[in-house]
Amino acid sequence: MARAQANPGISWRELRPQPLILLTGSEDYLASRAFELLRSQAGQRDDIQHTRLDAAKYEPGELLMATSSSLFSTANLVEVHEVAHMNEYFLKDAMAYLKDQAPENVLIMHYSGGTRGKKLIDAIKAAGAVVVNCQPVKKDSEKIDFVQSEFKAAKRRITNDAVKALVAAVGNSLAELGSSCSQLIADTTGTIDQDTVDKYYGGRVEATAFKVADAAISGNAQLALRTLRHALGTGTDPIPIVATLAMKVRQIAKVAGVNEPAAALASELGMAPWQVQQAQQQARGWKRGDLALCVEEIANTDRMVKGGSRSPGYALEHAIMFIAGKAPGR
């Protein structure tokens, strides 16, 4: 019998003022968005006082003072950061507060994880806290969902290709991905397409690497070489380009000759459904023997660009020509 998975909590986007809120997870960007959202909502009231506390540098009595009513406010919004590194003073005062909460207050705490403070975290959950999921966003499918949600919240349209291009260009950092969404929303009008994303972020290493790889795999050696030479000429490191080339060829090798729906293959192969669909399209006509030769060529190129050659750029060009030459129809 399968074990039931623990509830990871609600999305920060669903968050509304509650007496007790616990942000769980080490993705600081999501936690910052949750704090920001609550501040914005609380700012609409004139009778609420805002206080920020650091659990690692906490002084005895600070929580009591922050959650007490005053002449200027009848409620309090209290943010507590660094709960994973709390000192004993905070642990003691927080446990006491849980036994005698003030329902008019909003107490929101961020716990990034670890073993320290588990007693308090369990007590917070037992006290009925709203738990908000701030776990790291690692899968491309999750990043795509994040981008789509950003534009939906802003009531703006973005095409699927543009979403994928944006994730490919700046998806290594969720904070940077969020900032890029904000920039596109602020700087553009109408529907955002792939050309718009390329205009803003097409020069990024990740975006360039995917363009080189896709062109080589499709047999368009001229486009791949032209894009590569421009990238190398502007100071781009060849190593991430080789890594992307290797990833794309491996993905094609995984789906070549496999007649199963993308959704079914995605979890099995550790890929997003759209990545499986793209790989399936690119795999048409490829022979397994040629893919195996390409994998060997890329492995050799990887050694060359990491110190095995005096001319990493030449080694990468040779690999691109080799792959483009093996592409179906060439």
mmCIF file with all atom_site columns, N, CA, C and O in Angstrom, residues 59-88:
data_model
loop_
_atom_site.group_PDB
_atom_site.id
_atom_site.type_symbol
_atom_site.label_atom_id
_atom_site.label_alt_id
_atom_site.label_comp_id
_atom_site.label_asym_id
_atom_site.label_entity_id
_atom_site.label_seq_id
_atom_site.pdbx_PDB_ins_code
_atom_site.Cartn_x
_atom_site.Cartn_y
_atom_site.Cartn_z
_atom_site.occupancy
_atom_site.B_iso_or_equiv
_atom_site.pdbx_formal_charge
_atom_site.auth_seq_id
_atom_site.auth_comp_id
_atom_site.auth_asym_id
_atom_site.auth_atom_id
_atom_site.pdbx_PDB_model_num
ATOM 1   N N  . GLU A 1 59 ? 15.490 38.952 20.778 1.00 0.00 ? 59 GLU A N  1
ATOM 2   C CA . GLU A 1 59 ? 15.664 39.334 22.172 1.00 0.00 ? 59 GLU A CA 1
ATOM 3   C C  . GLU A 1 59 ? 14.394 38.978 22.949 1.00 0.00 ? 59 GLU A C  1
ATOM 4   O O  . GLU A 1 59 ? 13.283 39.114 22.409 1.00 0.00 ? 59 GLU A O  1
ATOM 5   N N  . PRO A 1 60 ? 14.507 38.540 24.201 1.00 0.00 ? 60 PRO A N  1
ATOM 6   C CA . PRO A 1 60 ? 13.341 38.147 24.995 1.00 0.00 ? 60 PRO A CA 1
ATOM 7   C C  . PRO A 1 60 ? 12.276 39.251 25.040 1.00 0.00 ? 60 PRO A C  1
ATOM 8   O O  . PRO A 1 60 ? 12.588 40.427 25.224 1.00 0.00 ? 60 PRO A O  1
ATOM 9   N N  . GLY A 1 61 ? 11.015 38.852 24.817 1.00 0.00 ? 61 GLY A N  1
ATOM 10  C CA . GLY A 1 61 ? 9.911  39.785 24.936 1.00 0.00 ? 61 GLY A CA 1
ATOM 11  C C  . GLY A 1 61 ? 9.526  40.503 23.656 1.00 0.00 ? 61 GLY A C  1
ATOM 12  O O  . GLY A 1 61 ? 8.483  41.171 23.603 1.00 0.00 ? 61 GLY A O  1
ATOM 13  N N  . GLU A 1 62 ? 10.331 40.383 22.595 1.00 0.00 ? 62 GLU A N  1
ATOM 14  C CA . GLU A 1 62 ? 10.037 41.103 21.349 1.00 0.00 ? 62 GLU A CA 1
ATOM 15  C C  . GLU A 1 62 ? 8.711  40.655 20.727 1.00 0.00 ? 62 GLU A C  1
ATOM 16  O O  . GLU A 1 62 ? 7.941  41.479 20.209 1.00 0.00 ? 62 GLU A O  1
ATOM 17  N N  . LEU A 1 63 ? 8.438  39.367 20.763 1.00 0.00 ? 63 LEU A N  1
ATOM 18  C CA . LEU A 1 63 ? 7.198  38.865 20.169 1.00 0.00 ? 63 LEU A CA 1
ATOM 19  C C  . LEU A 1 63 ? 5.983  39.369 20.937 1.00 0.00 ? 63 LEU A C  1
ATOM 20  O O  . LEU A 1 63 ? 4.964  39.744 20.335 1.00 0.00 ? 63 LEU A O  1
ATOM 21  N N  . LEU A 1 64 ? 6.078  39.403 22.261 1.00 0.00 ? 64 LEU A N  1
ATOM 22  C CA . LEU A 1 64 ? 4.971  39.901 23.086 1.00 0.00 ? 64 LEU A CA 1
ATOM 23  C C  . LEU A 1 64 ? 4.678  41.360 22.752 1.00 0.00 ? 64 LEU A C  1
ATOM 24  O O  . LEU A 1 64 ? 3.517  41.756 22.595 1.00 0.00 ? 64 LEU A O  1
ATOM 25  N N  . MET A 1 65 ? 5.718  42.151 22.635 1.00 0.00 ? 65 MET A N  1
ATOM 26  C CA . MET A 1 65 ? 5.547  43.558 22.311 1.00 0.00 ? 65 MET A CA 1
ATOM 27  C C  . MET A 1 65 ? 4.941  43.735 20.914 1.00 0.00 ? 65 MET A C  1
ATOM 28  O O  . MET A 1 65 ? 4.055  44.566 20.690 1.00 0.00 ? 65 MET A O  1
ATOM 29  N N  . ALA A 1 66 ? 5.414  42.932 19.952 1.00 0.00 ? 66 ALA A N  1
ATOM 30  C CA . ALA A 1 66 ? 4.960  43.064 18.566 1.00 0.00 ? 66 ALA A CA 1
ATOM 31  C C  . ALA A 1 66 ? 3.508  42.640 18.383 1.00 0.00 ? 66 ALA A C  1
ATOM 32  O O  . ALA A 1 66 ? 2.821  43.124 17.472 1.00 0.00 ? 66 ALA A O  1
ATOM 33  N N  . THR A 1 67 ? 3.029  41.745 19.240 1.00 0.00 ? 67 THR A N  1
ATOM 34  C CA . THR A 1 67 ? 1.662  41.231 19.089 1.00 0.00 ? 67 THR A CA 1
ATOM 35  C C  . THR A 1 67 ? 0.666  41.891 20.041 1.00 0.00 ? 67 THR A C  1
ATOM 36  O O  . THR A 1 67 ? -0.505 41.510 20.076 1.00 0.00 ? 67 THR A O  1
ATOM 37  N N  . SER A 1 68 ? 1.111  42.875 20.812 1.00 0.00 ? 68 SER A N  1
ATOM 38  C CA . SER A 1 68 ? 0.229  43.561 21.758 1.00 0.00 ? 68 SER A CA 1
ATOM 39  C C  . SER A 1 68 ? -0.443 44.767 21.094 1.00 0.00 ? 68 SER A C  1
ATOM 40  O O  . SER A 1 68 ? 0.129  45.407 20.210 1.00 0.00 ? 68 SER A O  1
ATOM 41  N N  . SER A 1 69 ? -1.647 45.070 21.502 1.00 0.00 ? 69 SER A N  1
ATOM 42  C CA . SER A 1 69 ? -2.353 46.234 20.961 1.00 0.00 ? 69 SER A CA 1
ATOM 43  C C  . SER A 1 69 ? -1.742 47.507 21.534 1.00 0.00 ? 69 SER A C  1
ATOM 44  O O  . SER A 1 69 ? -1.066 47.489 22.558 1.00 0.00 ? 69 SER A O  1
ATOM 45  N N  . SER A 1 70 ? -1.967 48.614 20.829 1.00 0.00 ? 70 SER A N  1
ATOM 46  C CA . SER A 1 70 ? -1.409 49.890 21.260 1.00 0.00 ? 70 SER A CA 1
ATOM 47  C C  . SER A 1 70 ? -2.415 51.004 20.994 1.00 0.00 ? 70 SER A C  1
ATOM 48  O O  . SER A 1 70 ? -3.519 50.767 20.492 1.00 0.00 ? 70 SER A O  1
ATOM 49  N N  . LEU A 1 71 ? -2.020 52.227 21.305 1.00 0.00 ? 71 LEU A N  1
ATOM 50  C CA . LEU A 1 71 ? -2.894 53.379 21.058 1.00 0.00 ? 71 LEU A CA 1
ATOM 51  C C  . LEU A 1 71 ? -3.097 53.622 19.568 1.00 0.00 ? 71 LEU A C  1
ATOM 52  O O  . LEU A 1 71 ? -4.076 54.249 19.164 1.00 0.00 ? 71 LEU A O  1
ATOM 53  N N  . PHE A 1 72 ? -2.155 53.121 18.759 1.00 0.00 ? 72 PHE A N  1
ATOM 54  C CA . PHE A 1 72 ? -2.188 53.422 17.335 1.00 0.00 ? 72 PHE A CA 1
ATOM 55  C C  . PHE A 1 72 ? -2.728 52.274 16.481 1.00 0.00 ? 72 PHE A C  1
ATOM 56  O O  . PHE A 1 72 ? -2.936 52.446 15.284 1.00 0.00 ? 72 PHE A O  1
ATOM 57  N N  . SER A 1 73 ? -2.907 51.108 17.075 1.00 0.00 ? 73 SER A N  1
ATOM 58  C CA . SER A 1 73 ? -3.379 49.977 16.274 1.00 0.00 ? 73 SER A CA 1
ATOM 59  C C  . SER A 1 73 ? -4.173 49.000 17.130 1.00 0.00 ? 73 SER A C  1
ATOM 60  O O  . SER A 1 73 ? -3.970 48.897 18.338 1.00 0.00 ? 73 SER A O  1
ATOM 61  N N  . THR A 1 74 ? -5.097 48.295 16.477 1.00 0.00 ? 74 THR A N  1
ATOM 62  C CA . THR A 1 74 ? -5.882 47.260 17.160 1.00 0.00 ? 74 THR A CA 1
ATOM 63  C C  . THR A 1 74 ? -5.462 45.862 16.713 1.00 0.00 ? 74 THR A C  1
ATOM 64  O O  . THR A 1 74 ? -5.947 44.863 17.235 1.00 0.00 ? 74 THR A O  1
ATOM 65  N N  . ALA A 1 75 ? -4.582 45.800 15.693 1.00 0.00 ? 75 ALA A N  1
ATOM 66  C CA . ALA A 1 75 ? -4.088 44.512 15.184 1.00 0.00 ? 75 ALA A CA 1
ATOM 67  C C  . ALA A 1 75 ? -2.646 44.669 14.736 1.00 0.00 ? 75 ALA A C  1
ATOM 68  O O  . ALA A 1 75 ? -2.157 45.779 14.549 1.00 0.00 ? 75 ALA A O  1
ATOM 69  N N  . ASN A 1 76 ? -1.968 43.543 14.566 1.00 0.00 ? 76 ASN A N  1
ATOM 70  C CA . ASN A 1 76 ? -0.551 43.565 14.219 1.00 0.00 ? 76 ASN A CA 1
ATOM 71  C C  . ASN A 1 76 ? -0.241 42.539 13.135 1.00 0.00 ? 76 ASN A C  1
ATOM 72  O O  . ASN A 1 76 ? -0.764 41.414 13.151 1.00 0.00 ? 76 ASN A O  1
ATOM 73  N N  . LEU A 1 77 ? 0.589  42.940 12.204 1.00 0.00 ? 77 LEU A N  1
ATOM 74  C CA . LEU A 1 77 ? 1.171  42.016 11.239 1.00 0.00 ? 77 LEU A CA 1
ATOM 75  C C  . LEU A 1 77 ? 2.618  41.824 11.662 1.00 0.00 ? 77 LEU A C  1
ATOM 76  O O  . LEU A 1 77 ? 3.415  42.769 11.641 1.00 0.00 ? 77 LEU A O  1
ATOM 77  N N  . VAL A 1 78 ? 2.972  40.592 12.035 1.00 0.00 ? 78 VAL A N  1
ATOM 78  C CA . VAL A 1 78 ? 4.322  40.305 12.537 1.00 0.00 ? 78 VAL A CA 1
ATOM 79  C C  . VAL A 1 78 ? 4.981  39.283 11.625 1.00 0.00 ? 78 VAL A C  1
ATOM 80  O O  . VAL A 1 78 ? 4.502  38.165 11.483 1.00 0.00 ? 78 VAL A O  1
ATOM 81  N N  . GLU A 1 79 ? 6.068  39.700 10.986 1.00 0.00 ? 79 GLU A N  1
ATOM 82  C CA . GLU A 1 79 ? 6.868  38.805 10.157 1.00 0.00 ? 79 GLU A CA 1
ATOM 83  C C  . GLU A 1 79 ? 8.030  38.262 10.986 1.00 0.00 ? 79 GLU A C  1
ATOM 84  O O  . GLU A 1 79 ? 8.725  39.031 11.648 1.00 0.00 ? 79 GLU A O  1
ATOM 85  N N  . VAL A 1 80 ? 8.257  36.962 10.897 1.00 0.00 ? 80 VAL A N  1
ATOM 86  C CA . VAL A 1 80 ? 9.404  36.371 11.583 1.00 0.00 ? 80 VAL A CA 1
ATOM 87  C C  . VAL A 1 80 ? 10.245 35.631 10.551 1.00 0.00 ? 80 VAL A C  1
ATOM 88  O O  . VAL A 1 80 ? 9.779  34.691 9.911  1.00 0.00 ? 80 VAL A O  1
ATOM 89  N N  . HIS A 1 81 ? 11.493 36.077 10.388 1.00 0.00 ? 81 HIS A N  1
ATOM 90  C CA . HIS A 1 81 ? 12.423 35.481 9.445  1.00 0.00 ? 81 HIS A CA 1
ATOM 91  C C  . HIS A 1 81 ? 13.455 34.627 10.194 1.00 0.00 ? 81 HIS A C  1
ATOM 92  O O  . HIS A 1 81 ? 13.601 34.737 11.410 1.00 0.00 ? 81 HIS A O  1
ATOM 93  N N  . GLU A 1 82 ? 14.158 33.774 9.446  1.00 0.00 ? 82 GLU A N  1
ATOM 94  C CA . GLU A 1 82 ? 15.249 32.939 9.999  1.00 0.00 ? 82 GLU A CA 1
ATOM 95  C C  . GLU A 1 82 ? 14.782 32.006 11.118 1.00 0.00 ? 82 GLU A C  1
ATOM 96  O O  . GLU A 1 82 ? 15.526 31.754 12.081 1.00 0.00 ? 82 GLU A O  1
ATOM 97  N N  . VAL A 1 83 ? 13.581 31.469 10.985 1.00 0.00 ? 83 VAL A N  1
ATOM 98  C CA . VAL A 1 83 ? 13.075 30.553 12.022 1.00 0.00 ? 83 VAL A CA 1
ATOM 99  C C  . VAL A 1 83 ? 13.928 29.290 12.098 1.00 0.00 ? 83 VAL A C  1
ATOM 100 O O  . VAL A 1 83 ? 14.071 28.696 13.169 1.00 0.00 ? 83 VAL A O  1
ATOM 101 N N  . ALA A 1 84 ? 14.513 28.879 10.984 1.00 0.00 ? 84 ALA A N  1
ATOM 102 C CA . ALA A 1 84 ? 15.360 27.680 10.988 1.00 0.00 ? 84 ALA A CA 1
ATOM 103 C C  . ALA A 1 84 ? 16.612 27.875 11.834 1.00 0.00 ? 84 ALA A C  1
ATOM 104 O O  . ALA A 1 84 ? 17.267 26.900 12.217 1.00 0.00 ? 84 ALA A O  1
ATOM 105 N N  . HIS A 1 85 ? 16.939 29.133 12.134 1.00 0.00 ? 85 HIS A N  1
ATOM 106 C CA . HIS A 1 85 ? 18.130 29.434 12.931 1.00 0.00 ? 85 HIS A CA 1
ATOM 107 C C  . HIS A 1 85 ? 17.750 30.149 14.237 1.00 0.00 ? 85 HIS A C  1
ATOM 108 O O  . HIS A 1 85 ? 18.546 30.906 14.788 1.00 0.00 ? 85 HIS A O  1
ATOM 109 N N  . MET A 1 86 ? 16.570 29.886 14.713 1.00 0.00 ? 86 MET A N  1
ATOM 110 C CA . MET A 1 86 ? 16.055 30.552 15.914 1.00 0.00 ? 86 MET A CA 1
ATOM 111 C C  . MET A 1 86 ? 16.938 30.297 17.135 1.00 0.00 ? 86 MET A C  1
ATOM 112 O O  . MET A 1 86 ? 17.594 29.260 17.254 1.00 0.00 ? 86 MET A O  1
ATOM 113 N N  . ASN A 1 87 ? 16.935 31.273 18.055 1.00 0.00 ? 87 ASN A N  1
ATOM 114 C CA . ASN A 1 87 ? 17.621 31.041 19.324 1.00 0.00 ? 87 ASN A CA 1
ATOM 115 C C  . ASN A 1 87 ? 16.602 30.571 20.364 1.00 0.00 ? 87 ASN A C  1
ATOM 116 O O  . ASN A 1 87 ? 15.393 30.501 20.096 1.00 0.00 ? 87 ASN A O  1
ATOM 117 N N  . GLU A 1 88 ? 17.086 30.252 21.551 1.00 0.00 ? 88 GLU A N  1
ATOM 118 C CA . GLU A 1 88 ? 16.209 29.695 22.583 1.00 0.00 ? 88 GLU A CA 1
ATOM 119 C C  . GLU A 1 88 ? 15.188 30.716 23.084 1.00 0.00 ? 88 GLU A C  1
ATOM 120 O O  . GLU A 1 88 ? 14.093 30.352 23.503 1.00 0.00 ? 88 GLU A O  1
#
